[in-house]
Tab-separated table of C-alpha atoms in Angstrom:
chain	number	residue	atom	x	y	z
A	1	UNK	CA	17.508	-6.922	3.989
A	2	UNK	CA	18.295	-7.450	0.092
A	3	UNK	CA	20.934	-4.550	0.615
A	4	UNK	CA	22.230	-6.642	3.156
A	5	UNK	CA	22.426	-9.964	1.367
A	6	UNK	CA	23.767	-7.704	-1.741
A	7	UNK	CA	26.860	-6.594	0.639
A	8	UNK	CA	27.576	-9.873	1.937
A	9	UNK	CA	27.953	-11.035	-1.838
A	10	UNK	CA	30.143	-8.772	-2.815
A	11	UNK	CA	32.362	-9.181	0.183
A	12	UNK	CA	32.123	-13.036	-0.873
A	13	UNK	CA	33.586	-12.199	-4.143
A	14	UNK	CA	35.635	-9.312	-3.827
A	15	UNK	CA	34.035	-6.549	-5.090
A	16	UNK	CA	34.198	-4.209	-2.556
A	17	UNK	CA	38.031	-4.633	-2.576
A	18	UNK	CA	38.681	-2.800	-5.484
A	19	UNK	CA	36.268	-0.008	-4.508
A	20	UNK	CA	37.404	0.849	-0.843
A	21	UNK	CA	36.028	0.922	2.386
A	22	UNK	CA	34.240	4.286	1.386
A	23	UNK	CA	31.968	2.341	-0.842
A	24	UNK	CA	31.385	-0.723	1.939
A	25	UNK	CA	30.754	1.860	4.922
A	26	UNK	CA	28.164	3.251	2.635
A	27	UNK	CA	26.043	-0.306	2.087
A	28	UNK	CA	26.433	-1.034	5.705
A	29	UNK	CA	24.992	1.860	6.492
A	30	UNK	CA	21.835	1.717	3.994
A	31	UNK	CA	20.856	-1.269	4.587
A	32	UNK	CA	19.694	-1.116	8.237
A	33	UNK	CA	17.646	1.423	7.616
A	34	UNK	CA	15.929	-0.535	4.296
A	35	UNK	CA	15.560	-3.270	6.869
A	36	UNK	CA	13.838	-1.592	9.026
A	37	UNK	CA	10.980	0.169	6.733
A	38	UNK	CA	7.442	-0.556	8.301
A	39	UNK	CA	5.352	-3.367	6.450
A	40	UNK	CA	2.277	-1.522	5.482
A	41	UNK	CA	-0.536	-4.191	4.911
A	42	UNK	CA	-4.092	-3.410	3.197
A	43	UNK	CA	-7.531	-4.479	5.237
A	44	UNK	CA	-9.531	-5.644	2.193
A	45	UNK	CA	-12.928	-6.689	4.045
A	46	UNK	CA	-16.541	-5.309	4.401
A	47	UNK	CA	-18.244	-3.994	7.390
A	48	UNK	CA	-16.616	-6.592	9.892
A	49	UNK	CA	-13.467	-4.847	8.994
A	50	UNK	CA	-14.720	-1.648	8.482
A	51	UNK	CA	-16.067	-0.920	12.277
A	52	UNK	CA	-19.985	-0.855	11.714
A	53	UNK	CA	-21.857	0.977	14.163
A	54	UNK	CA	-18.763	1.470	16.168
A	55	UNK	CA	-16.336	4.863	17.189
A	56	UNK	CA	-13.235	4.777	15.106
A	57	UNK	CA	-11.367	3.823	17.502
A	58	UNK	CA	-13.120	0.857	18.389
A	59	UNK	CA	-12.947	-1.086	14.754
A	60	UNK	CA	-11.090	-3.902	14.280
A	61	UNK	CA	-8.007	-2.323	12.264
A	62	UNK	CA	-7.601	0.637	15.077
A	63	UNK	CA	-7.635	-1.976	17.530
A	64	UNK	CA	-5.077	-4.409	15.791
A	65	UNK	CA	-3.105	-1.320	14.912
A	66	UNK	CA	-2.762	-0.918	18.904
A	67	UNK	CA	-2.189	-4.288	18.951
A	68	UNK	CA	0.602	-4.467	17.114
A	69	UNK	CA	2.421	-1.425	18.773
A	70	UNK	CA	1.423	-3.344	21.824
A	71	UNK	CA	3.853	-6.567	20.863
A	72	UNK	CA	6.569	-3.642	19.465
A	73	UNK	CA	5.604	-4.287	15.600
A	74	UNK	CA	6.035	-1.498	13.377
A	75	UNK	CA	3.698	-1.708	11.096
A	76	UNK	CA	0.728	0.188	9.010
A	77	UNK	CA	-2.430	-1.075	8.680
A	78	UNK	CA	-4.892	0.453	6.057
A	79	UNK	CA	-8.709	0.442	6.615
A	80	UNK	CA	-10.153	-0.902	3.189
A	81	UNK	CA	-13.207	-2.228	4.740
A	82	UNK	CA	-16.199	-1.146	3.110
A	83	UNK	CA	-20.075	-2.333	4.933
A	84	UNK	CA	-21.744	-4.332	2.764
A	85	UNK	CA	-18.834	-5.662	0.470
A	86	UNK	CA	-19.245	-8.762	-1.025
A	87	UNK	CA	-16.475	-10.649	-2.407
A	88	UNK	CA	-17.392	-9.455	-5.899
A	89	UNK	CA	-16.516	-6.039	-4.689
A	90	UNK	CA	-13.493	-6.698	-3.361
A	91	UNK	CA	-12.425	-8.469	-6.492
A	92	UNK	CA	-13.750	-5.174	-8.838
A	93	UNK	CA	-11.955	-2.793	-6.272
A	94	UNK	CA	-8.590	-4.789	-5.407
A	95	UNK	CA	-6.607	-3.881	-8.309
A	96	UNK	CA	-6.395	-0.153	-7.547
A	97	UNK	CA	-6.681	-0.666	-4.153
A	98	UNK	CA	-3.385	-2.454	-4.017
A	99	UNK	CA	-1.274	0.933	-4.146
A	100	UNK	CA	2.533	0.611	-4.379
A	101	UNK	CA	3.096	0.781	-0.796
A	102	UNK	CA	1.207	-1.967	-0.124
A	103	UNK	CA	3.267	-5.053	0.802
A	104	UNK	CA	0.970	-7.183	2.612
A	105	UNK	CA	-2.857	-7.857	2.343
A	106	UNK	CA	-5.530	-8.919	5.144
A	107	UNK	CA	-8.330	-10.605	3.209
A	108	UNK	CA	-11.732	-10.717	5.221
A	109	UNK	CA	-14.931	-10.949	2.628
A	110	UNK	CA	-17.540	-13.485	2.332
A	111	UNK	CA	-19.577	-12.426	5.262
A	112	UNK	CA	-22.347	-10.733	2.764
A	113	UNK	CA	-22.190	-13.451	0.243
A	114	UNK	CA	-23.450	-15.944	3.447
A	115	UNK	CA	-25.706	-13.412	4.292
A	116	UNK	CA	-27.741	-13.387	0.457
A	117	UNK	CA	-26.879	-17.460	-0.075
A	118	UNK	CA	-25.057	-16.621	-2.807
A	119	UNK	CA	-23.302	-20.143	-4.773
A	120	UNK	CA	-20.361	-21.048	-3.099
A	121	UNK	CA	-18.589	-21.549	-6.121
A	122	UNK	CA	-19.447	-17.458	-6.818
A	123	UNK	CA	-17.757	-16.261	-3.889
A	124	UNK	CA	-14.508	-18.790	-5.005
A	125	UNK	CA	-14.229	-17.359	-8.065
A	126	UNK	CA	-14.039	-13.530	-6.792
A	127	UNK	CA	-11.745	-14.762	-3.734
A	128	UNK	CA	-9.711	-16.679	-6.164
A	129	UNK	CA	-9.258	-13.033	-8.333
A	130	UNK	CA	-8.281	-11.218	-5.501
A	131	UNK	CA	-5.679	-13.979	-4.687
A	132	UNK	CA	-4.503	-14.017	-8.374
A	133	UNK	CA	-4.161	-10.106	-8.168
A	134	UNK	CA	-2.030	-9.936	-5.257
A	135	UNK	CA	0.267	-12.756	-6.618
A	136	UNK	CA	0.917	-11.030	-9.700
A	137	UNK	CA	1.649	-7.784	-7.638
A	138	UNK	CA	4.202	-9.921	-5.392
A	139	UNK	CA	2.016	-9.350	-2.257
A	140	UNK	CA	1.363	-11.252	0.251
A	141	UNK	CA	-1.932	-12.394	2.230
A	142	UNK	CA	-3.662	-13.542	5.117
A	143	UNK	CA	-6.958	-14.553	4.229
A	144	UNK	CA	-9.437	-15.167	6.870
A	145	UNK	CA	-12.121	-17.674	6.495
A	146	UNK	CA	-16.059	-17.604	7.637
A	147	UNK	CA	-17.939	-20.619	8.669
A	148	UNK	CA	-21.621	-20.941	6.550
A	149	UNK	CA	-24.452	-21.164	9.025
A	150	UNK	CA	-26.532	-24.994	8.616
A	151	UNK	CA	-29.350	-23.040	7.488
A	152	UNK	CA	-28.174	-23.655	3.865
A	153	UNK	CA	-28.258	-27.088	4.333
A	154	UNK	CA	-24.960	-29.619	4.531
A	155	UNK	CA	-23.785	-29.471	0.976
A	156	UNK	CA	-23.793	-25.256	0.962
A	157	UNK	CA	-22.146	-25.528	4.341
A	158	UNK	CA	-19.630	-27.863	3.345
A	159	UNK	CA	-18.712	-26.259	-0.534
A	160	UNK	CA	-18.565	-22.993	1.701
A	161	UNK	CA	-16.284	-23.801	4.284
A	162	UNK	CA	-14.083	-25.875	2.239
A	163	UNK	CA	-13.287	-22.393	-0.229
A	164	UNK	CA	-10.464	-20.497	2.394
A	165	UNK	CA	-8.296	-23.746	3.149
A	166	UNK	CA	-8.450	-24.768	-0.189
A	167	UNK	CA	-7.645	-21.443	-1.800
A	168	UNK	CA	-4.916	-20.632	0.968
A	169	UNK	CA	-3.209	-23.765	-0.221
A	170	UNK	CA	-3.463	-23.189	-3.921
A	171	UNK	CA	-1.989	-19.609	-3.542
A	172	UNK	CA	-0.122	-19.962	-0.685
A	173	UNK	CA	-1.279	-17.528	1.502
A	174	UNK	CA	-1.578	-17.881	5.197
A	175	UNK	CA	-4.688	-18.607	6.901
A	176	UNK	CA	-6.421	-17.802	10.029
A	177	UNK	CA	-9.543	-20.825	9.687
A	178	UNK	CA	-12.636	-18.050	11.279
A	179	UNK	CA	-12.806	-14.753	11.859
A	180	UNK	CA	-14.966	-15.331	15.010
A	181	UNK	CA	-12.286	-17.669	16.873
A	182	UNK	CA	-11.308	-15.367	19.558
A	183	UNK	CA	-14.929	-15.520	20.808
A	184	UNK	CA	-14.903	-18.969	21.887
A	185	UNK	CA	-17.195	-21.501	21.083
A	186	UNK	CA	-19.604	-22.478	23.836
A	187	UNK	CA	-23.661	-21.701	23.609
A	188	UNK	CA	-24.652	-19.034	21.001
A	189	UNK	CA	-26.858	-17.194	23.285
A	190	UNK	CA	-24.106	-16.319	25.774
A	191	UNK	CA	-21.931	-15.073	22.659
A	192	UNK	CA	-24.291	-12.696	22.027
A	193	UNK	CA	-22.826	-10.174	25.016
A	194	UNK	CA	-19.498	-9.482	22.346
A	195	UNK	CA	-22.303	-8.112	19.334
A	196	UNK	CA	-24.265	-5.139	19.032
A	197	UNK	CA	-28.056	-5.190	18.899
A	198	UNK	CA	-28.124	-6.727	15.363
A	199	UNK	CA	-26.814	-9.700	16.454
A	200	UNK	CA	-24.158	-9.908	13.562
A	201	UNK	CA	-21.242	-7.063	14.449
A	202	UNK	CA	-18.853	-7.496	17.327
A	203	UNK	CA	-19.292	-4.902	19.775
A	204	UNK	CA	-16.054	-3.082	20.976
A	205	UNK	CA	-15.402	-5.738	23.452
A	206	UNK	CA	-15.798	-8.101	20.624
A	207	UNK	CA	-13.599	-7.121	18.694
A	208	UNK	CA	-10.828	-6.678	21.206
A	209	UNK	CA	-11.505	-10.653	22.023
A	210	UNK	CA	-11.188	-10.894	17.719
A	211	UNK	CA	-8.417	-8.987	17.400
A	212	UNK	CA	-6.484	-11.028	20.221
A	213	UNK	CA	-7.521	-14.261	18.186
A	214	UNK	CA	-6.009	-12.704	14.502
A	215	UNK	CA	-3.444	-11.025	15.941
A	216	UNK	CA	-0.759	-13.652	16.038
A	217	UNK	CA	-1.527	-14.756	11.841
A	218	UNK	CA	-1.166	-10.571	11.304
A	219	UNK	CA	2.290	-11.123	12.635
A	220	UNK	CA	2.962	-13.986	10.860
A	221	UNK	CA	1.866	-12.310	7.385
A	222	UNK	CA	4.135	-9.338	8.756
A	223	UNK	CA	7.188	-11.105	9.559
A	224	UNK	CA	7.027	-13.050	6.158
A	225	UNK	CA	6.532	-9.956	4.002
A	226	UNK	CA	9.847	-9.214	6.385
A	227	UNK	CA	11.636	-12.210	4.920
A	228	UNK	CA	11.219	-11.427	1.851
C-alpha cells in the first residue's frame, strides 16, 4: 500500500517522466504484492488463549485461525498464550515477544490476576506496559477485557472493569468489552455446558461460540494494521 501511495506521488509530480515507463511498470508491479503480505498478529494471553486441557486443534487461536480462512482473511496468528500468565508476565515477556514480524497484537490477560484478587490498579499498571510497548514498536492491538466476579465486593468490581475501556481509550487500541460474550448471558448454571470440568476453561464448543463473538474485532485489528 505505501508503494502504492509512493507511485501515485510521483506520477502527481512528474517523476516518473523523466525515468520512463521501465521504472513505473516496475512500482506497479511491486506494490500489489507488498499489499497483499499477510498481517501476522501475536496472541499475548494465558491459558484462555493458550487451549488448556484441550487438543491443539481445539484452542482458541487454531480455531480463529480457521476462522479467519473461513471469511477469506489471510492472516497469521501466533499462539503466545502461556496457562497461568498473569498480566505481570505478559508485561516481563512482551518486549521480546514482539518479533519483527509482528504487526498486530491480541491482548487477553487478567484472567489470573481475578483469580488471586490481585489490586486492580496492579494489573493496570502491567496492561498499561504492554500497551506502551507495542506503541513504541508501531503495533497495533486488540485488547480484550474480563469482567471481575462480585465476590470482591463493588469497589474491586468496579476499579476492575473500568481498566480495558479506559486503557483502550488512552492508547487507542480497539476493544472487544469480554472475552466470554459469545456465550450469552442468561443463568450461569446452563453456561456451564461450553466449560470443562473446572468450571473456568471453555470446552471446544466453547470456544467455537468465543471465537464467533471475537472474531469480527480480530478483523477489525487486521484490516487497520491493513490501512496502515
Amino acid at each position: 500500500m505505501r508503494l502504492r501511495l509512493i507511485y501515485k506521488g510521483f506520477l502527481s509530480y512528474g517523476v516518473l517522466r523523466p525515468l520512463g515507463k521501465v521504472v513505473a511498470a516496475f512500482l506497479c508491479l511491486v506494490s500489489p504484492v507488498m499489499a497483499d503480505e499477510p498481517v501476522t498478529v501475536l496472541a499475548l494471553g494465558d491459558s484462555l488463549t493458550q487451549g488448556y486441557g484441550l487438543p491443539e486443534q481445539d484452542g482458541l487461536v487454531p480455531q480463529m485461525q480457521k476462522w479467519l480462512n473461513d471469511q477469506g482473511v489471510e492472516a497469521t496468528l501466533i499462539n503466545a498464550g502461556v496457562s497461568g500468565d498473569t498480566t505481570a508476565g505478559g508485561a516481563a515477556r512482551v518486549e521480546w515477544s514482539l518479533t519483527p514480524e509482528v504487526d498486530a497484537m491480541i491482548v487477553t490477560l487478567g484472567g489470573n490476576d481475578l483469580l488471586r484478587g490481585i489490586d486492580p490498579a496492579v494489573s493496570r499498571g502491567n496492561l498499561e506496559v504492554i500497551l506502551q510497548v507495542a506503541q513504541a514498536k508501531g503495533v497495533e492491538v486488540l485488547l480484550v477485557g474480563l469482567t471481575a466476579p462480585g465476590n470482591y465486593g463493588p469497589e474491586y468490581k468496579t476499579a476492575f472493569d473500568a481498566i480495558y475501556p479506559e486503557l483502550s481509550e488512552a492508547y487507542g487500541a480497539l476493544l472487544a468489552p469480554d472475552f466470554f460474550a459469545g456465550l450469552g448471558g442468561g443463568d450461569p448454571a446452563a453456561l456451564q455446558r461450553w466449560f470443562q470440568a473446572d468450571g473456568i476453561h471453555p470446552n471446544a464448543d466453547g470456544v467455537a461460540r468465543i471465537v464467533e463473538g471475537l472474531g469480527p474485532s480480530v478483523l477489525a485489528l487486521i484490516e487497520a494494521t491493513e490501512a496502515e
